[in-house]
mmCIF file of C-alpha atoms in Angstrom:
data_model
loop_
_atom_site.group_PDB
_atom_site.id
_atom_site.type_symbol
_atom_site.label_atom_id
_atom_site.label_comp_id
_atom_site.label_asym_id
_atom_site.label_seq_id
_atom_site.Cartn_x
_atom_site.Cartn_y
_atom_site.Cartn_z
ATOM 1 C CA UNK A 1278 11.799 -27.442 -43.069
ATOM 2 C CA UNK A 1279 9.816 -24.957 -41.002
ATOM 3 C CA UNK A 1280 6.545 -23.744 -42.445
ATOM 4 C CA UNK A 1281 6.262 -19.994 -43.079
ATOM 5 C CA UNK A 1282 4.179 -18.385 -40.356
ATOM 6 C CA UNK A 1283 1.447 -17.329 -42.796
ATOM 7 C CA UNK A 1284 0.990 -20.920 -43.947
ATOM 8 C CA UNK A 1285 1.017 -22.138 -40.334
ATOM 9 C CA UNK A 1286 -1.685 -19.647 -39.370
ATOM 10 C CA UNK A 1287 -3.840 -20.698 -42.312
ATOM 11 C CA UNK A 1288 -3.526 -24.385 -41.450
ATOM 12 C CA UNK A 1289 -4.425 -23.734 -37.797
ATOM 13 C CA UNK A 1290 -7.452 -21.669 -38.797
ATOM 14 C CA UNK A 1291 -8.757 -24.304 -41.209
ATOM 15 C CA UNK A 1292 -8.208 -27.126 -38.708
ATOM 16 C CA UNK A 1293 -9.975 -25.339 -35.841
ATOM 17 C CA UNK A 1294 -12.919 -27.395 -34.583
ATOM 18 C CA UNK A 1295 -15.100 -24.382 -33.877
ATOM 19 C CA UNK A 1296 -14.909 -20.620 -34.158
ATOM 20 C CA UNK A 1297 -14.696 -17.922 -31.537
ATOM 21 C CA UNK A 1298 -17.624 -15.730 -30.525
ATOM 22 C CA UNK A 1299 -19.591 -18.866 -29.667
ATOM 23 C CA UNK A 1300 -23.053 -18.218 -28.312
ATOM 24 C CA UNK A 1301 -23.077 -21.174 -25.942
ATOM 25 C CA UNK A 1302 -21.688 -21.091 -22.394
ATOM 26 C CA UNK A 1303 -21.005 -24.601 -21.045
ATOM 27 C CA UNK A 1304 -22.293 -25.340 -17.547
ATOM 28 C CA UNK A 1305 -19.282 -27.386 -16.390
ATOM 29 C CA UNK A 1306 -15.870 -25.756 -16.173
ATOM 30 C CA UNK A 1307 -13.843 -28.989 -16.317
ATOM 31 C CA UNK A 1308 -14.052 -32.389 -17.969
ATOM 32 C CA UNK A 1309 -15.236 -34.102 -14.755
ATOM 33 C CA UNK A 1310 -17.641 -31.304 -13.807
ATOM 34 C CA UNK A 1311 -16.049 -30.737 -10.400
ATOM 35 C CA UNK A 1312 -16.532 -27.021 -11.031
ATOM 36 C CA UNK A 1313 -19.468 -25.202 -12.566
ATOM 37 C CA UNK A 1314 -19.845 -21.801 -14.189
ATOM 38 C CA UNK A 1315 -22.258 -19.062 -13.148
ATOM 39 C CA UNK A 1316 -22.744 -16.585 -16.014
ATOM 40 C CA UNK A 1317 -24.176 -13.134 -15.411
ATOM 41 C CA UNK A 1318 -25.182 -10.850 -18.278
ATOM 42 C CA UNK A 1319 -24.242 -11.128 -21.949
ATOM 43 C CA UNK A 1320 -20.778 -11.358 -23.412
ATOM 44 C CA UNK A 1321 -19.610 -8.178 -25.151
ATOM 45 C CA UNK A 1322 -21.429 -6.029 -22.585
ATOM 46 C CA UNK A 1323 -19.985 -4.206 -19.588
ATOM 47 C CA UNK A 1324 -22.079 -6.158 -17.055
ATOM 48 C CA UNK A 1325 -20.888 -9.575 -18.247
ATOM 49 C CA UNK A 1326 -19.294 -11.709 -15.526
ATOM 50 C CA UNK A 1327 -18.452 -15.377 -15.229
ATOM 51 C CA UNK A 1328 -18.182 -16.790 -11.704
ATOM 52 C CA UNK A 1329 -16.950 -20.192 -10.577
ATOM 53 C CA UNK A 1330 -18.848 -22.395 -8.127
ATOM 54 C CA UNK A 1331 -18.499 -25.861 -6.627
ATOM 55 C CA UNK A 1332 -20.977 -28.744 -6.922
ATOM 56 C CA UNK A 1333 -22.993 -27.340 -4.017
ATOM 57 C CA UNK A 1334 -23.398 -24.037 -5.832
ATOM 58 C CA UNK A 1335 -21.043 -22.106 -3.521
ATOM 59 C CA UNK A 1336 -19.077 -19.406 -5.365
ATOM 60 C CA UNK A 1337 -15.310 -19.856 -5.559
ATOM 61 C CA UNK A 1338 -12.394 -17.844 -6.861
ATOM 62 C CA UNK A 1339 -10.707 -18.757 -10.153
ATOM 63 C CA UNK A 1340 -7.614 -17.041 -8.748
ATOM 64 C CA UNK A 1341 -7.446 -18.422 -5.196
ATOM 65 C CA UNK A 1342 -9.504 -21.643 -5.080
ATOM 66 C CA UNK A 1343 -8.614 -23.708 -8.143
ATOM 67 C CA UNK A 1344 -5.643 -25.923 -7.178
ATOM 68 C CA UNK A 1345 -2.266 -25.212 -8.736
ATOM 69 C CA UNK A 1346 -1.831 -28.864 -9.701
ATOM 70 C CA UNK A 1347 -4.287 -31.763 -9.982
ATOM 71 C CA UNK A 1348 -1.391 -34.253 -10.148
ATOM 72 C CA UNK A 1349 2.383 -34.419 -10.434
ATOM 73 C CA UNK A 1350 3.833 -32.609 -13.476
ATOM 74 C CA UNK A 1351 0.364 -31.355 -14.456
ATOM 75 C CA UNK A 1352 -0.989 -27.855 -13.840
ATOM 76 C CA UNK A 1353 -4.450 -26.372 -13.916
ATOM 77 C CA UNK A 1354 -5.102 -23.626 -16.429
ATOM 78 C CA UNK A 1355 -8.078 -21.275 -16.421
ATOM 79 C CA UNK A 1356 -9.009 -20.347 -19.987
ATOM 80 C CA UNK A 1357 -9.935 -16.681 -20.154
ATOM 81 C CA UNK A 1358 -9.791 -16.132 -23.920
ATOM 82 C CA UNK A 1359 -10.395 -19.003 -26.357
ATOM 83 C CA UNK A 1360 -8.217 -19.282 -29.431
ATOM 84 C CA UNK A 1361 -9.396 -16.988 -32.261
ATOM 85 C CA UNK A 1362 -11.374 -14.756 -29.866
ATOM 86 C CA UNK A 1363 -10.352 -11.106 -29.463
ATOM 87 C CA UNK A 1364 -12.534 -10.051 -26.519
ATOM 88 C CA UNK A 1365 -10.079 -9.240 -23.705
ATOM 89 C CA UNK A 1366 -11.605 -11.295 -20.901
ATOM 90 C CA UNK A 1367 -9.577 -11.741 -17.740
ATOM 91 C CA UNK A 1368 -9.816 -12.861 -14.136
ATOM 92 C CA UNK A 1369 -10.752 -9.685 -12.296
ATOM 93 C CA UNK A 1370 -8.520 -9.296 -9.268
ATOM 94 C CA UNK A 1371 -10.366 -6.277 -7.869
ATOM 95 C CA UNK A 1372 -13.829 -7.901 -7.644
ATOM 96 C CA UNK A 1373 -14.858 -10.200 -4.770
ATOM 97 C CA UNK A 1374 -14.437 -13.878 -5.760
ATOM 98 C CA UNK A 1375 -12.476 -12.809 -8.851
ATOM 99 C CA UNK A 1376 -14.892 -13.486 -11.729
ATOM 100 C CA UNK A 1377 -13.859 -13.404 -15.369
ATOM 101 C CA UNK A 1378 -14.991 -10.094 -16.830
ATOM 102 C CA UNK A 1379 -14.434 -8.002 -19.919
ATOM 103 C CA UNK A 1380 -11.414 -5.748 -19.451
ATOM 104 C CA UNK A 1381 -11.891 -2.072 -20.243
ATOM 105 C CA UNK A 1382 -9.840 0.647 -21.858
ATOM 106 C CA UNK A 1383 -8.980 3.785 -19.942
ATOM 107 C CA UNK A 1384 -12.004 5.531 -21.493
ATOM 108 C CA UNK A 1385 -14.347 2.823 -20.132
ATOM 109 C CA UNK A 1386 -14.961 1.088 -23.459
ATOM 110 C CA UNK A 1387 -14.653 -2.680 -23.722
ATOM 111 C CA UNK A 1388 -11.201 -3.853 -24.689
ATOM 112 C CA UNK A 1389 -10.498 -6.012 -27.724
ATOM 113 C CA UNK A 1390 -7.180 -7.037 -29.221
ATOM 114 C CA UNK A 1391 -6.850 -6.288 -32.937
ATOM 115 C CA UNK A 1392 -7.373 -9.080 -35.452
ATOM 116 C CA UNK A 1393 -3.871 -8.901 -36.914
ATOM 117 C CA UNK A 1394 -4.255 -10.421 -40.353
ATOM 118 C CA UNK A 1395 -4.385 -13.400 -40.764
ATOM 119 C CA UNK A 1396 -4.776 -14.172 -37.022
ATOM 120 C CA UNK A 1397 -8.284 -13.655 -35.665
ATOM 121 C CA UNK A 1398 -7.841 -12.694 -31.996
ATOM 122 C CA UNK A 1399 -5.432 -14.771 -29.913
ATOM 123 C CA UNK A 1400 -3.326 -17.458 -31.647
ATOM 124 C CA UNK A 1401 -3.825 -19.982 -28.813
ATOM 125 C CA UNK A 1402 -6.134 -20.653 -25.873
ATOM 126 C CA UNK A 1403 -5.052 -17.984 -23.404
ATOM 127 C CA UNK A 1404 -5.480 -17.720 -19.670
ATOM 128 C CA UNK A 1405 -3.693 -18.098 -16.358
ATOM 129 C CA UNK A 1406 -2.413 -20.635 -13.866
ATOM 130 C CA UNK A 1407 -4.350 -20.280 -10.583
ATOM 131 C CA UNK A 1408 -2.613 -19.671 -7.282
ATOM 132 C CA UNK A 1409 0.259 -17.831 -8.957
ATOM 133 C CA UNK A 1410 1.062 -14.123 -8.757
ATOM 134 C CA UNK A 1411 3.632 -11.911 -10.463
ATOM 135 C CA UNK A 1412 4.521 -9.743 -7.470
ATOM 136 C CA UNK A 1413 4.701 -6.108 -8.563
ATOM 137 C CA UNK A 1414 7.445 -5.472 -5.991
ATOM 138 C CA UNK A 1415 9.777 -8.201 -7.263
ATOM 139 C CA UNK A 1416 12.392 -7.054 -9.757
ATOM 140 C CA UNK A 1417 13.238 -9.125 -12.817
ATOM 141 C CA UNK A 1418 16.968 -8.401 -13.071
ATOM 142 C CA UNK A 1419 17.320 -9.419 -16.705
ATOM 143 C CA UNK A 1420 14.763 -6.832 -17.852
ATOM 144 C CA UNK A 1421 14.892 -4.277 -15.047
ATOM 145 C CA UNK A 1422 11.104 -4.487 -14.684
ATOM 146 C CA UNK A 1423 8.702 -5.526 -11.931
ATOM 147 C CA UNK A 1424 5.842 -8.049 -12.003
ATOM 148 C CA UNK A 1425 2.529 -7.053 -13.568
ATOM 149 C CA UNK A 1426 0.468 -7.918 -10.428
ATOM 150 C CA UNK A 1427 -1.422 -10.709 -12.250
ATOM 151 C CA UNK A 1428 -1.473 -14.501 -12.150
ATOM 152 C CA UNK A 1429 1.068 -15.939 -14.575
ATOM 153 C CA UNK A 1430 -0.196 -16.060 -18.166
ATOM 154 C CA UNK A 1431 -0.367 -19.280 -20.131
ATOM 155 C CA UNK A 1432 -0.921 -20.267 -23.754
ATOM 156 C CA UNK A 1433 -2.373 -23.708 -24.472
ATOM 157 C CA UNK A 1434 -1.472 -25.071 -27.897
ATOM 158 C CA UNK A 1435 -3.846 -28.031 -28.233
ATOM 159 C CA UNK A 1436 -6.234 -28.616 -31.109
ATOM 160 C CA UNK A 1437 -9.388 -28.004 -29.041
ATOM 161 C CA UNK A 1438 -10.681 -24.440 -28.984
ATOM 162 C CA UNK A 1439 -11.485 -23.761 -25.334
ATOM 163 C CA UNK A 1440 -14.160 -21.594 -23.729
ATOM 164 C CA UNK A 1441 -14.052 -18.822 -21.165
ATOM 165 C CA UNK A 1442 -13.959 -20.264 -17.654
ATOM 166 C CA UNK A 1443 -12.767 -23.683 -18.766
ATOM 167 C CA UNK A 1444 -10.325 -25.411 -16.426
ATOM 168 C CA UNK A 1445 -7.832 -27.432 -18.429
ATOM 169 C CA UNK A 1446 -5.122 -29.773 -17.174
ATOM 170 C CA UNK A 1447 -1.906 -28.906 -18.983
ATOM 171 C CA UNK A 1448 1.771 -29.833 -19.323
ATOM 172 C CA UNK A 1449 4.352 -27.036 -19.227
ATOM 173 C CA UNK A 1450 6.577 -26.942 -22.317
ATOM 174 C CA UNK A 1451 8.483 -23.668 -22.063
ATOM 175 C CA UNK A 1452 8.017 -19.938 -21.786
ATOM 176 C CA UNK A 1453 9.042 -16.449 -22.778
ATOM 177 C CA UNK A 1454 9.240 -13.126 -21.002
ATOM 178 C CA UNK A 1455 7.382 -10.122 -22.362
ATOM 179 C CA UNK A 1456 7.965 -6.555 -21.210
ATOM 180 C CA UNK A 1457 4.526 -4.987 -21.528
ATOM 181 C CA UNK A 1458 4.071 -1.352 -20.496
ATOM 182 C CA UNK A 1459 7.330 -1.576 -18.523
ATOM 183 C CA UNK A 1460 6.162 -4.596 -16.523
ATOM 184 C CA UNK A 1461 7.351 -8.208 -16.410
ATOM 185 C CA UNK A 1462 4.763 -10.428 -18.070
ATOM 186 C CA UNK A 1463 5.682 -14.109 -18.339
ATOM 187 C CA UNK A 1464 3.997 -16.310 -20.940
ATOM 188 C CA UNK A 1465 4.082 -20.068 -20.363
ATOM 189 C CA UNK A 1466 3.642 -22.528 -23.254
ATOM 190 C CA UNK A 1467 1.518 -25.569 -22.400
ATOM 191 C CA UNK A 1468 -0.548 -28.319 -23.982
ATOM 192 C CA UNK A 1469 -3.736 -29.981 -22.742
ATOM 193 C CA UNK A 1470 -2.908 -33.432 -21.358
ATOM 194 C CA UNK A 1471 -5.868 -34.824 -23.317
ATOM 195 C CA UNK A 1472 -4.599 -33.518 -26.648
ATOM 196 C CA UNK A 1473 -3.621 -36.218 -29.173
ATOM 197 C CA UNK A 1474 -0.087 -34.811 -29.319
ATOM 198 C CA UNK A 1475 0.381 -34.399 -25.554
ATOM 199 C CA UNK A 1476 2.402 -37.585 -25.112
ATOM 200 C CA UNK A 1477 4.815 -36.436 -27.827
ATOM 201 C CA UNK A 1478 5.296 -32.912 -26.528
ATOM 202 C CA UNK A 1479 7.480 -32.608 -23.459
ATOM 203 C CA UNK A 1480 9.735 -29.589 -23.939
ATOM 204 C CA UNK A 1481 10.235 -26.431 -25.981
ATOM 205 C CA UNK A 1482 11.868 -28.133 -28.970
ATOM 206 C CA UNK A 1483 8.846 -30.407 -29.335
ATOM 207 C CA UNK A 1484 6.708 -27.366 -30.148
ATOM 208 C CA UNK A 1485 8.890 -26.631 -33.175
ATOM 209 C CA UNK A 1486 8.771 -30.292 -34.199
ATOM 210 C CA UNK A 1487 4.994 -30.549 -34.135
ATOM 211 C CA UNK A 1488 3.981 -26.880 -34.589
ATOM 212 C CA UNK A 1489 6.758 -25.551 -36.878
ATOM 213 C CA UNK A 1490 6.868 -21.765 -36.827
ATOM 214 C CA UNK A 1491 4.421 -21.410 -33.957
ATOM 215 C CA UNK A 1492 6.832 -20.068 -31.333
ATOM 216 C CA UNK A 1493 8.142 -17.396 -33.705
ATOM 217 C CA UNK A 1494 4.593 -16.460 -34.629
ATOM 218 C CA UNK A 1495 3.656 -16.030 -30.962
ATOM 219 C CA UNK A 1496 6.765 -13.972 -30.222
ATOM 220 C CA UNK A 1497 6.024 -11.713 -33.176
ATOM 221 C CA UNK A 1498 2.352 -11.411 -32.221
ATOM 222 C CA UNK A 1499 3.040 -10.363 -28.637
ATOM 223 C CA UNK A 1500 5.642 -7.879 -29.851
ATOM 224 C CA UNK A 1501 3.366 -6.052 -32.290
ATOM 225 C CA UNK A 1502 -0.243 -6.681 -31.255
ATOM 226 C CA UNK A 1503 -0.628 -3.317 -29.526
ATOM 227 C CA UNK A 1504 0.801 -1.273 -32.393
ATOM 228 C CA UNK A 1505 -2.586 -0.704 -34.124
ATOM 229 C CA UNK A 1506 -3.959 0.867 -30.924
ATOM 230 C CA UNK A 1507 -0.899 2.444 -29.276
ATOM 231 C CA UNK A 1508 1.648 2.743 -32.059
ATOM 232 C CA UNK A 1509 4.245 1.163 -29.764
ATOM 233 C CA UNK A 1510 5.676 -2.377 -29.760
ATOM 234 C CA UNK A 1511 6.352 -4.536 -26.739
ATOM 235 C CA UNK A 1512 9.776 -6.041 -26.166
ATOM 236 C CA UNK A 1513 10.882 -9.554 -25.273
ATOM 237 C CA UNK A 1514 13.327 -10.405 -22.516
ATOM 238 C CA UNK A 1515 16.413 -12.588 -23.026
ATOM 239 C CA UNK A 1516 16.767 -11.062 -26.525
ATOM 240 C CA UNK A 1517 13.665 -12.950 -27.577
ATOM 241 C CA UNK A 1518 14.965 -16.352 -26.499
ATOM 242 C CA UNK A 1519 12.535 -18.766 -24.867
ATOM 243 C CA UNK A 1520 13.158 -20.920 -21.822
ATOM 244 C CA UNK A 1521 12.584 -24.660 -21.741
ATOM 245 C CA UNK A 1522 10.286 -26.805 -19.652
ATOM 246 C CA UNK A 1523 12.528 -27.015 -16.588
ATOM 247 C CA UNK A 1524 13.054 -23.278 -16.241
ATOM 248 C CA UNK A 1525 9.413 -22.501 -17.081
ATOM 249 C CA UNK A 1526 8.210 -24.947 -14.419
ATOM 250 C CA UNK A 1527 10.525 -23.307 -11.883
ATOM 251 C CA UNK A 1528 9.041 -19.951 -12.817
ATOM 252 C CA UNK A 1529 5.499 -21.220 -12.174
ATOM 253 C CA UNK A 1530 6.512 -22.528 -8.739
ATOM 254 C CA UNK A 1531 8.222 -19.216 -7.981
ATOM 255 C CA UNK A 1532 4.985 -17.355 -8.784
ATOM 256 C CA UNK A 1533 3.104 -19.815 -6.594
ATOM 257 C CA UNK A 1534 5.339 -18.870 -3.662
ATOM 258 C CA UNK A 1535 4.554 -15.180 -4.282
ATOM 259 C CA UNK A 1536 0.835 -16.076 -4.257
ATOM 260 C CA UNK A 1537 1.256 -17.810 -0.882
ATOM 261 C CA UNK A 1538 2.550 -14.527 0.559
ATOM 262 C CA UNK A 1539 -0.475 -12.769 -0.919
ATOM 263 C CA UNK A 1540 -3.064 -15.206 0.442
ATOM 264 C CA UNK A 1541 -1.525 -15.697 3.915
ATOM 265 C CA UNK A 1542 -1.535 -11.972 4.636
ATOM 266 C CA UNK A 1543 2.214 -11.377 4.411
ATOM 267 C CA UNK A 1544 1.576 -8.735 1.735
ATOM 268 C CA UNK A 1545 0.079 -5.611 3.341
ATOM 269 C CA UNK A 1546 -3.294 -4.432 2.069
ATOM 270 C CA UNK A 1547 -1.864 -1.193 0.704
ATOM 271 C CA UNK A 1548 0.640 -3.178 -1.379
ATOM 272 C CA UNK A 1549 -1.911 -5.411 -3.133
ATOM 273 C CA UNK A 1550 -3.169 -2.658 -5.451
ATOM 274 C CA UNK A 1551 -6.778 -3.595 -4.810
ATOM 275 C CA UNK A 1552 -6.552 -7.389 -5.136
ATOM 276 C CA UNK A 1553 -9.498 -9.168 -3.520
ATOM 277 C CA UNK A 1554 -8.109 -12.136 -1.577
ATOM 278 C CA UNK A 1555 -11.267 -13.887 -0.372
ATOM 279 C CA UNK A 1556 -11.125 -17.660 -0.736
ATOM 280 C CA UNK A 1557 -13.464 -20.496 0.233
ATOM 281 C CA UNK A 1558 -10.890 -23.301 0.229
ATOM 282 C CA UNK A 1559 -7.507 -21.977 1.384
ATOM 283 C CA UNK A 1560 -7.395 -23.291 4.946
ATOM 284 C CA UNK A 1561 -5.489 -21.064 7.348
ATOM 285 C CA UNK A 1562 -5.765 -17.953 5.208
ATOM 286 C CA UNK A 1563 -7.087 -14.867 7.037
ATOM 287 C CA UNK A 1564 -9.234 -14.336 3.940
ATOM 288 C CA UNK A 1565 -11.007 -17.699 4.006
ATOM 289 C CA UNK A 1566 -14.788 -17.252 4.053
ATOM 290 C CA UNK A 1567 -17.727 -19.635 4.261
ATOM 291 C CA UNK A 1568 -20.881 -20.123 2.158
ATOM 292 C CA UNK A 1569 -22.871 -17.787 4.434
ATOM 293 C CA UNK A 1570 -20.317 -14.975 4.478
ATOM 294 C CA UNK A 1571 -21.225 -11.528 3.122
ATOM 295 C CA UNK A 1572 -18.548 -11.901 0.446
ATOM 296 C CA UNK A 1573 -19.969 -15.138 -0.942
ATOM 297 C CA UNK A 1574 -23.543 -13.908 -0.670
ATOM 298 C CA UNK A 1575 -22.602 -10.768 -2.605
ATOM 299 C CA UNK A 1576 -22.046 -12.840 -5.751
ATOM 300 C CA UNK A 1577 -25.033 -12.310 -8.050
ATOM 301 C CA UNK A 1578 -27.308 -15.170 -9.037
ATOM 302 C CA UNK A 1579 -26.844 -16.766 -12.433
ATOM 303 C CA UNK A 1580 -28.479 -14.530 -15.015
ATOM 304 C CA UNK A 1581 -27.255 -15.434 -18.495
ATOM 305 C CA UNK A 1582 -28.483 -13.127 -21.232
ATOM 306 C CA UNK A 1583 -28.867 -13.622 -24.977
ATOM 307 C CA UNK A 1584 -25.660 -13.370 -26.923
ATOM 308 C CA UNK A 1585 -24.682 -9.863 -27.989
ATOM 309 C CA UNK A 1586 -22.732 -9.621 -31.249
ATOM 310 C CA UNK A 1587 -19.591 -7.491 -30.819
ATOM 311 C CA UNK A 1588 -20.027 -5.538 -34.050
ATOM 312 C CA UNK A 1589 -18.014 -4.849 -37.169
ATOM 313 C CA UNK A 1590 -15.723 -2.356 -35.432
ATOM 314 C CA UNK A 1591 -14.067 -5.114 -33.399
ATOM 315 C CA UNK A 1592 -14.442 -7.929 -35.948
ATOM 316 C CA UNK A 1593 -12.569 -6.147 -38.734
ATOM 317 C CA UNK A 1594 -9.012 -7.001 -39.762
ATOM 318 C CA UNK A 1595 -6.114 -4.897 -38.524
ATOM 319 C CA UNK A 1596 -2.888 -4.330 -40.424
ATOM 320 C CA UNK A 1597 0.479 -3.098 -39.251
ATOM 321 C CA UNK A 1598 2.207 -0.036 -40.694
ATOM 322 C CA UNK A 1599 4.513 -0.867 -43.584
ATOM 323 C CA UNK A 1600 7.650 -0.506 -41.469
ATOM 324 C CA UNK A 1601 6.571 -3.370 -39.198
ATOM 325 C CA UNK A 1602 6.682 -7.043 -40.179
ATOM 326 C CA UNK A 1603 4.376 -9.487 -38.406
ATOM 327 C CA UNK A 1604 4.525 -12.641 -40.482
ATOM 328 C CA UNK A 1605 7.491 -13.775 -42.512
ATOM 329 C CA UNK A 1606 6.834 -13.915 -46.241
ATOM 330 C CA UNK A 1607 6.598 -17.363 -47.745
ATOM 331 C CA UNK A 1608 9.842 -18.305 -49.483
ATOM 332 C CA UNK A 1609 9.816 -19.413 -53.080
ATOM 333 C CA UNK A 1610 11.115 -22.890 -53.877
ATOM 334 C CA UNK A 1611 14.391 -21.573 -55.255
ATOM 335 C CA UNK A 1612 15.072 -19.727 -51.982
ATOM 336 C CA UNK A 1613 14.580 -22.766 -49.746
#
């Protein structure tokens, strides 16, 4: 019997190993410390930036330099937003070396997603798969929309709460297609290969077996999470149906091929919509640069600042209008 989504959310919250808004920024980006993080400024401020660098201290791009796959059937994921965090951090395509920065609203204010009761921030570790790109000139026939010009988004379901800039190794389990502001926006379900349940989770149906109600919760959340700020819901492609591991993996590889066209110069500059393509590791790319290049030297030195609390205005709960339903109501025993 599937757990009601409200009960599922409560269990996940209570079982979380640590909370969001952590004040600590780890130095290593991955478990083996092949990559390091270079923080600049304080989180929850407009000058905050998180750069990636190699063991020699040379800046790299989260977008263009982290490998797609560390091994067969495993993908790299860059965590941008840890589970339960609502600060909208993302890999910044328009800045040289593509640091993770705080996204902004059209009025210049820092962007936060609403804490839709009882979910604080994002319901899973959220980020992107490097070396992928949703080409904004490629039409998704099933939805009639074009790519959102970003790397493909990924949700990681494991029990560990991640941290911004973390590079996780994940297994693809499935995916769904979101139409967000009239753009195609794929979401790929994954699990950290080090998670205790990773060996038991190999496809979409395994999510329901081990995380009953989670997929429906995520679909509902992505549909309604912008309503408190815009008053408008998003829509899901395929009538809300998810795709399994095989199709989701094909979709990741498809987005990798689009990225290859971006990084090898096939895509004209005027068609990139401002994407910075500089890379330190992509051999043969016209945008490959060395440690002494002006682009690499333009990256600011590490300058972490004391933690800045986001404030009550963005920590408060948000509730949907009465006509919208986010979480199913728990059924009484005589209804089950």
